[in-house]
Amino acid sequence: MDITSELPDECIANIISKTSPHDACRMSLVSRTFSSAAASNLVWEALLPPDHQQIISESVSSSSSLSTMLSKKDLYFSLCDNPILIGNGNRSFTIHKWSGKKSYMLGARELGVIWGDASQYWKWSSLAESPLLPKSRFSEVAHLVEVCWLHVWGNIETKILSPNTRYGAYLIYTIGDQFNGLEKPVKLSVRFLDEIRCDFINAYLLSRTSMDDAPEEEDAQFPRDREDMWMEIEMGEFFNHDQVDRVVEMELRETEVLNWKSGLVIHGIEVRPKDLR
Amino acid sequence: MSSSSSPMQSTGRKLKLKSKDDETFEVEEAVAVKSQIFKYMVEDGVSNGPIPLPNVNGKTLARVLQWCQKHADPTITEDELNKYDAGFIDVDQAVLYDLLMAANYLNIEELLKLACMRVADMIKGKSPDEIRRTFNIKNDFTPEEEEEVRKENAWALGP
């Protein structure tokens, strides 16, 4: 007996709404009934982050018609594929497609940058001024002119993230045409501000292939290339329990060797679910 | 004993229900109103004689009423209720369907939610083919339709 032929469509939608975005899409293939139930607003309203309306309404980039014109399913995929700018335009929000969890990126202007205000050390430029760079989501990116003391960090509040989720923090950057001193390892860390302990990991900002003497270390982080042409390197991870008010700090440092470094271009820090495809 | 009445304090009135296989049940109003259907009937005063339920068999109705009884009990803690629900819904597929249909027909929100959640857990992670097999569903797509849907949802398929 095919129970689904006896259940009202709303009931089937109810069941699908309790699975996950990728399950819901897979279920579209089961039968026509499932296909229509799986596309319903009931399902995607449940799969969208509970506060998506509020986030969209506070966005500085999306039009207010975004949420009224699209079906909930289309809205879901729109937010997955097109990050929206929030805050004062220096942060972006998107949805992690597979899981439906919230993802954010802190633009360079949202980050703490030691010596960032001094133009002999750091330069801030817009997309128009740097046509050769990968496209920036934000109005400005940070160019390292030269520093000895490299220290960049970002903070994010756990209450804006999806609960009960493991998140990874990723520095999104690229290396300019002229660069210097970036072959030395840097230190990366991710920790809750209320924790005393701080574990730094070693990392190399240059990709293995671009270094003449690639280091032998196995437990250092190396970058990977992204589809959007930026590079990213994992700074660390944390688990966001169902708690409200904690702050996570993500840091990049080179403050030991203190050699002169230049040519690093920072797009921002991305915080997205880890290990969820 | 004070005479202040809580909703659970029985008015003493019972509802008579008759399953589709002619089994009769007597249930206190306070318990029966977990079902929105019965709630309206009670409010409208339409509760003389046994209420026929042609869509629910006796075995299922007995189970459902037992659930309602537990959930109408004012002394039970949330923890106990959760444990009870977990055990209650851990049944084989045929029973689960009957509960799902009954909860839907009788409009018992919490029980419907519980049953839907259980079915959802059963289908999470399964391929469309596996889901069809589990529920005996016929693939009624034309090959062209199926290809279209497959393309649309390609990102969710695969290893």
Coordinates of C-alpha atoms in Angstrom, one line a residue:
Chain A
M1 CA 0.0 0.0 0.0
D2 CA 1.4 3.3 -1.0
I3 CA 0.7 5.4 2.1
T4 CA 1.7 8.6 0.3
S5 CA -1.2 8.3 -2.0
E6 CA -3.5 8.5 1.0
L7 CA -1.8 11.2 3.0
P8 CA -2.7 14.8 2.2
D9 CA 0.1 16.7 0.4
E10 CA 0.5 18.9 3.4
C11 CA 1.4 15.9 5.5
I12 CA 4.0 14.8 3.1
A13 CA 5.4 18.3 3.1
N14 CA 5.4 18.2 6.9
I15 CA 7.5 15.1 6.8
I16 CA 9.9 16.5 4.2
S17 CA 10.3 19.7 6.1
K18 CA 11.8 17.7 9.0
T19 CA 14.6 16.4 6.9
S20 CA 17.3 18.6 5.3
P21 CA 17.8 20.7 2.2
H22 CA 19.7 18.1 0.4
D23 CA 17.2 15.4 1.4
A24 CA 14.3 17.6 0.3
C25 CA 15.8 18.0 -3.1
R26 CA 16.6 14.4 -3.5
M27 CA 13.0 13.5 -2.6
S28 CA 11.8 15.5 -5.5
L29 CA 12.8 12.5 -7.6
V30 CA 10.6 10.0 -5.8
S31 CA 7.3 10.8 -7.4
R32 CA 5.2 13.6 -8.7
T33 CA 3.5 14.0 -5.3
F34 CA 6.8 14.2 -3.6
S35 CA 8.1 16.6 -6.1
S36 CA 5.4 19.1 -5.5
A37 CA 5.5 18.6 -1.8
A38 CA 9.2 19.0 -1.7
A39 CA 8.9 22.4 -3.5
S40 CA 6.3 23.8 -1.2
N41 CA 6.8 26.9 0.9
L42 CA 6.0 24.8 4.0
V43 CA 9.1 22.8 3.5
W44 CA 11.5 25.6 2.6
E45 CA 10.2 27.9 5.3
A46 CA 11.2 25.2 7.8
L47 CA 14.6 24.7 6.1
L48 CA 15.5 28.4 5.9
P49 CA 17.3 29.8 9.0
P50 CA 14.5 30.9 11.4
D51 CA 15.7 34.5 11.4
H52 CA 16.2 34.8 7.6
Q53 CA 13.4 37.4 7.2
Q54 CA 15.1 39.7 9.7
I55 CA 18.5 39.3 8.2
I56 CA 17.2 40.1 4.7
S57 CA 15.3 43.1 6.0
E58 CA 18.4 44.5 7.6
S59 CA 20.6 43.8 4.5
V60 CA 22.1 46.8 2.8
S61 CA 22.3 45.1 -0.6
S62 CA 19.3 43.0 -1.2
S63 CA 16.1 44.6 -2.3
S64 CA 13.1 44.3 0.0
S65 CA 11.3 42.5 -2.7
L66 CA 13.7 39.6 -2.5
S67 CA 11.7 37.8 0.1
T68 CA 8.3 38.7 -1.1
M69 CA 8.7 37.9 -4.7
L70 CA 10.4 34.6 -4.5
S71 CA 9.0 31.3 -3.4
K72 CA 10.7 30.1 -0.2
K73 CA 12.6 27.5 -2.2
D74 CA 13.9 30.1 -4.6
L75 CA 14.7 32.3 -1.7
Y76 CA 16.8 29.6 -0.2
F77 CA 18.8 29.0 -3.3
S78 CA 19.2 32.7 -3.9
L79 CA 20.7 33.1 -0.5
C80 CA 23.0 30.2 -1.1
D81 CA 24.4 31.4 -4.4
N82 CA 24.3 35.2 -3.7
P83 CA 25.6 36.4 -0.4
I84 CA 23.9 39.5 0.8
L85 CA 25.7 42.4 2.5
I86 CA 24.8 43.1 6.1
G87 CA 25.9 45.3 8.9
N88 CA 27.4 48.4 7.4
G89 CA 28.2 46.6 4.2
N90 CA 31.4 45.0 5.6
R91 CA 29.9 41.6 6.4
S92 CA 28.1 39.2 4.2
F93 CA 25.6 36.5 4.9
T94 CA 24.9 33.3 3.0
I95 CA 23.4 29.9 3.5
H96 CA 25.4 26.7 3.3
K97 CA 23.5 24.9 0.7
W98 CA 23.8 21.3 1.8
S99 CA 22.9 21.9 5.4
G100 CA 20.9 25.1 5.5
K101 CA 23.2 26.5 8.2
K102 CA 24.2 30.2 8.3
S103 CA 27.5 31.3 6.9
Y104 CA 29.2 34.7 7.3
M105 CA 32.1 36.5 5.9
L106 CA 33.8 39.4 7.7
G107 CA 35.2 41.8 5.1
A108 CA 38.7 43.2 5.6
R109 CA 37.2 46.5 7.0
E110 CA 35.5 44.5 9.8
L111 CA 38.9 43.0 10.9
G112 CA 41.3 44.4 13.4
V113 CA 44.6 45.2 11.5
I114 CA 47.5 46.4 13.5
W115 CA 49.0 49.4 11.7
G116 CA 46.0 49.2 9.4
D117 CA 45.4 53.0 9.5
A118 CA 48.9 53.9 8.5
S119 CA 49.2 54.0 4.7
Q120 CA 52.9 53.2 4.6
Y121 CA 52.0 49.8 6.0
W122 CA 48.5 49.0 4.7
K123 CA 46.6 50.3 1.8
W124 CA 42.9 50.0 1.3
S125 CA 41.6 49.8 -2.2
S126 CA 38.4 49.2 -4.0
L127 CA 37.7 46.8 -6.8
A128 CA 38.0 49.5 -9.5
E129 CA 41.5 50.3 -8.3
S130 CA 42.7 46.7 -8.5
P131 CA 41.3 45.1 -11.7
L132 CA 43.8 42.3 -11.6
L133 CA 42.6 41.0 -8.3
P134 CA 39.8 38.5 -7.9
K135 CA 36.4 40.1 -7.5
S136 CA 35.8 41.5 -4.0
R137 CA 32.4 41.1 -2.3
F138 CA 33.1 44.2 -0.3
S139 CA 33.9 47.7 -1.3
E140 CA 37.5 47.5 0.0
V141 CA 40.2 45.0 0.4
A142 CA 43.4 45.4 2.5
H143 CA 46.7 45.4 0.7
L144 CA 49.8 44.8 2.8
V145 CA 52.4 47.4 1.8
E146 CA 54.9 46.2 4.3
V147 CA 55.0 45.4 8.0
C148 CA 57.2 43.5 10.4
W149 CA 54.5 43.0 12.9
L150 CA 51.7 41.2 11.1
H151 CA 48.6 40.8 13.2
V152 CA 45.1 40.6 11.8
W153 CA 42.0 39.3 13.6
G154 CA 38.2 39.1 13.4
N155 CA 35.5 38.6 16.0
I156 CA 32.1 36.9 15.5
E157 CA 29.2 36.5 17.9
T158 CA 28.0 33.0 18.3
K159 CA 24.4 34.1 18.6
I160 CA 24.2 34.9 14.9
L161 CA 25.4 31.5 13.9
S162 CA 23.4 28.3 13.6
P163 CA 23.2 26.4 16.9
N164 CA 24.7 22.9 17.4
T165 CA 27.1 23.3 14.4
R166 CA 30.7 22.9 13.9
Y167 CA 32.2 25.9 12.2
G168 CA 35.5 26.5 10.5
A169 CA 37.1 30.0 10.1
Y170 CA 39.0 30.7 6.9
L171 CA 41.2 33.6 5.9
I172 CA 40.3 34.6 2.4
Y173 CA 43.2 36.3 0.7
T174 CA 45.5 36.4 -2.3
I175 CA 49.1 37.2 -3.0
G176 CA 49.9 40.2 -5.0
D177 CA 52.3 40.3 -8.0
Q178 CA 55.0 41.8 -5.8
F179 CA 55.4 40.0 -2.6
N180 CA 58.1 39.5 0.0
G181 CA 58.7 37.6 3.2
L182 CA 55.5 35.5 3.0
E183 CA 57.4 32.3 2.8
K184 CA 57.9 32.4 6.6
P185 CA 55.3 30.5 8.6
V186 CA 52.6 32.4 10.3
K187 CA 50.4 31.5 13.3
L188 CA 46.7 31.0 13.1
S189 CA 44.2 30.6 15.9
V190 CA 40.5 30.4 16.6
R191 CA 39.2 30.5 20.2
F192 CA 36.3 31.7 22.3
L193 CA 37.2 35.0 23.9
D194 CA 36.1 33.7 27.3
E195 CA 38.7 30.9 27.1
I196 CA 42.1 31.5 28.5
R197 CA 43.9 28.9 26.5
C198 CA 44.9 29.8 23.0
D199 CA 46.3 27.2 20.6
F200 CA 48.1 28.6 17.6
I201 CA 48.8 26.4 14.5
N202 CA 51.6 27.0 12.0
A203 CA 50.6 27.9 8.5
Y204 CA 52.2 28.9 5.3
L205 CA 50.4 31.6 3.2
L206 CA 52.1 30.6 0.0
S207 CA 50.9 27.5 -1.7
R208 CA 53.3 24.6 -1.5
T209 CA 53.8 24.7 -5.3
S210 CA 54.8 28.3 -5.3
M211 CA 57.6 27.9 -2.7
D212 CA 61.1 27.0 -3.8
D213 CA 61.9 25.1 -0.6
A214 CA 58.6 23.7 0.4
P215 CA 58.8 23.0 4.2
E216 CA 58.6 19.4 5.3
E217 CA 56.3 19.9 8.2
E218 CA 53.3 17.7 8.0
D219 CA 51.2 19.4 10.6
A220 CA 51.2 22.9 9.1
Q221 CA 48.3 24.4 7.3
F222 CA 48.6 25.3 3.6
P223 CA 46.2 27.3 1.5
R224 CA 43.9 26.0 -1.2
D225 CA 42.5 27.8 -4.2
R226 CA 38.9 28.7 -4.3
E227 CA 36.5 28.8 -7.2
D228 CA 36.1 32.5 -6.8
M229 CA 39.9 32.8 -7.5
W230 CA 40.8 33.9 -4.0
M231 CA 42.9 31.6 -1.8
E232 CA 41.8 30.4 1.6
I233 CA 43.5 28.9 4.6
E234 CA 41.8 27.3 7.6
M235 CA 42.5 29.2 10.7
G236 CA 40.8 26.8 13.1
E237 CA 37.4 25.5 14.1
F238 CA 34.9 25.7 16.9
F239 CA 31.6 24.1 17.9
N240 CA 28.7 26.4 18.4
H241 CA 26.5 24.9 21.1
D242 CA 23.0 26.1 21.6
Q243 CA 24.3 29.1 23.5
V244 CA 23.6 32.7 23.1
D245 CA 26.3 35.1 24.0
R246 CA 29.9 34.1 23.2
V247 CA 32.4 35.7 20.9
V248 CA 34.9 33.8 18.8
E249 CA 38.2 35.4 17.9
M250 CA 40.1 34.4 14.8
E251 CA 43.7 35.5 14.5
L252 CA 46.6 35.7 12.0
R253 CA 49.9 36.6 13.4
E254 CA 53.5 36.8 12.5
T255 CA 55.1 38.5 15.4
E256 CA 58.1 36.3 16.2
V257 CA 60.5 36.4 13.3
L258 CA 59.4 40.0 12.5
N259 CA 60.8 40.0 9.0
W260 CA 59.5 42.5 6.5
K261 CA 56.5 41.1 4.7
S262 CA 54.6 42.6 1.8
G263 CA 52.1 41.7 -0.9
L264 CA 49.4 40.0 1.1
V265 CA 45.9 41.1 0.0
I266 CA 43.1 40.3 2.5
H267 CA 39.5 39.9 1.4
G268 CA 38.2 38.8 4.8
I269 CA 37.5 35.9 7.1
E270 CA 34.8 33.4 6.3
V271 CA 33.0 31.5 8.9
R272 CA 31.1 28.5 7.5
P273 CA 29.9 25.0 8.6
K274 CA 32.7 22.4 8.6
D275 CA 32.4 18.8 7.6
L276 CA 28.9 19.2 6.3
R277 CA 29.8 18.8 2.7
Chain B
M1 CA -10.0 19.3 48.7
S2 CA -10.5 22.7 47.0
S3 CA -13.0 22.9 44.3
S4 CA -11.0 25.0 41.9
S5 CA -11.1 23.2 38.6
S6 CA -8.2 23.0 36.3
P7 CA -9.0 22.0 32.7
M8 CA -7.8 18.5 33.6
Q9 CA -10.3 18.2 36.4
S10 CA -12.7 15.9 34.9
T11 CA -16.2 17.1 34.3
G12 CA -17.0 13.5 34.6
R13 CA -18.2 13.5 31.0
K14 CA -17.0 10.9 28.7
L15 CA -17.0 10.6 24.9
K16 CA -18.0 7.4 23.3
L17 CA -16.0 6.5 20.1
K18 CA -16.5 3.7 17.7
S19 CA -13.7 2.5 15.4
K20 CA -14.2 1.4 11.9
D21 CA -14.2 -2.2 13.0
D22 CA -16.9 -1.5 15.5
E23 CA -14.8 -1.4 18.7
T24 CA -16.2 1.0 21.2
F25 CA -14.1 3.2 23.5
E26 CA -15.0 5.5 26.3
V27 CA -12.7 8.3 27.0
E28 CA -12.8 11.3 29.3
E29 CA -13.4 14.6 27.6
A30 CA -10.2 16.1 28.9
V31 CA -8.3 13.3 27.2
A32 CA -10.3 13.3 23.9
V33 CA -9.9 17.0 23.3
K34 CA -6.2 16.4 22.4
S35 CA -7.9 15.9 19.1
Q36 CA -9.1 19.1 17.5
I37 CA -12.0 17.2 16.0
F38 CA -13.3 16.1 19.3
K39 CA -12.5 19.5 20.8
Y40 CA -14.9 21.2 18.4
M41 CA -17.5 18.5 18.9
V42 CA -17.4 19.0 22.6
E43 CA -17.5 22.8 22.3
D44 CA -20.4 22.5 19.9
G45 CA -22.2 20.1 22.3
V46 CA -22.4 17.4 19.7
S47 CA -21.4 14.4 21.7
N48 CA -24.4 12.2 22.2
G49 CA -24.1 8.6 21.3
P50 CA -20.9 7.0 20.0
I51 CA -19.0 9.0 17.5
P52 CA -18.2 6.8 14.5
L53 CA -14.7 6.9 13.2
P54 CA -14.7 5.1 9.9
N55 CA -11.1 5.9 9.2
V56 CA -9.5 4.4 12.3
N57 CA -9.4 0.8 13.3
G58 CA -9.7 -0.3 16.9
K59 CA -6.1 -1.2 17.5
T60 CA -4.8 2.2 16.3
L61 CA -7.5 4.1 18.2
A62 CA -6.6 2.3 21.4
R63 CA -2.9 3.3 20.9
V64 CA -3.9 6.9 20.0
L65 CA -6.1 7.2 23.1
Q66 CA -3.4 5.8 25.3
W67 CA -1.1 8.6 23.9
C68 CA -3.7 11.2 24.6
Q69 CA -4.2 9.9 28.1
K70 CA -0.5 10.2 28.8
H71 CA -0.3 13.7 27.4
A72 CA -3.3 14.9 29.3
D73 CA -1.8 13.8 32.6
P74 CA -1.0 16.9 34.6
T75 CA 1.5 15.1 36.8
I76 CA 3.8 13.9 34.2
T77 CA 7.1 15.7 33.7
E78 CA 8.5 16.8 30.3
D79 CA 11.3 14.4 30.6
E80 CA 9.0 11.5 31.2
L81 CA 6.8 12.6 28.3
N82 CA 9.8 12.7 26.0
K83 CA 10.9 9.3 27.0
Y84 CA 7.4 8.0 26.6
D85 CA 7.1 9.5 23.1
A86 CA 10.4 8.0 22.0
G87 CA 9.2 4.5 23.0
F88 CA 5.7 5.1 21.7
I89 CA 6.8 6.0 18.2
D90 CA 9.4 3.2 18.0
V91 CA 7.1 0.9 16.1
D92 CA 7.2 -1.0 12.8
Q93 CA 6.2 0.7 9.6
A94 CA 2.6 -0.5 9.3
V95 CA 1.8 0.7 12.8
L96 CA 3.6 4.0 12.2
Y97 CA 1.4 4.6 9.1
D98 CA -1.7 3.9 11.0
L99 CA -0.7 6.3 13.7
L100 CA 0.2 8.9 11.1
M101 CA -3.1 8.6 9.3
A102 CA -5.1 8.6 12.5
A103 CA -3.2 11.7 13.9
N104 CA -3.9 13.5 10.7
Y105 CA -7.5 12.4 10.5
L106 CA -8.2 13.2 14.1
N107 CA -6.1 16.4 13.9
I108 CA -3.9 15.7 16.9
E109 CA -1.1 18.1 16.4
E110 CA 1.6 16.8 18.7
L111 CA 1.1 13.2 17.7
L112 CA 1.2 14.2 14.1
K113 CA 4.4 16.1 14.7
L114 CA 5.9 13.0 16.5
A115 CA 4.9 10.6 13.7
C116 CA 6.1 12.9 10.9
M117 CA 9.5 13.4 12.7
R118 CA 9.8 9.6 12.9
V119 CA 9.1 9.1 9.2
A120 CA 11.5 12.0 8.4
D121 CA 14.2 10.2 10.3
M122 CA 13.5 7.1 8.3
I123 CA 13.9 8.8 5.0
K124 CA 16.9 11.0 5.7
G125 CA 19.9 10.1 3.7
K126 CA 18.0 7.6 1.5
S127 CA 18.1 7.6 -2.2
P128 CA 14.9 8.2 -4.1
D129 CA 14.9 4.6 -5.0
E130 CA 15.3 3.4 -1.4
I131 CA 12.5 5.7 -0.4
R132 CA 10.2 4.3 -3.0
R133 CA 10.9 0.8 -1.9
T134 CA 10.4 1.7 1.8
F135 CA 7.0 3.2 1.2
N136 CA 5.9 1.2 -1.9
I137 CA 5.7 4.3 -4.0
K138 CA 5.3 4.2 -7.7
N139 CA 7.6 6.3 -9.8
D140 CA 5.0 8.1 -11.9
F141 CA 7.4 10.4 -13.7
T142 CA 7.8 10.2 -17.5
P143 CA 11.4 9.7 -18.5
E144 CA 11.6 13.3 -19.7
E145 CA 10.1 14.6 -16.4
E146 CA 12.5 12.5 -14.4
E147 CA 15.5 13.8 -16.3
E148 CA 14.3 17.4 -15.8
V149 CA 14.0 16.9 -12.0
R150 CA 17.3 15.1 -11.8
K151 CA 19.1 18.0 -13.6
E152 CA 17.4 20.5 -11.3
N153 CA 18.5 18.7 -8.2
A154 CA 21.8 17.3 -9.4
W155 CA 23.7 19.0 -6.6
A156 CA 21.9 17.0 -3.9
L157 CA 22.5 13.7 -5.6
G158 CA 25.6 11.7 -6.0
P159 CA 28.1 10.2 -3.6

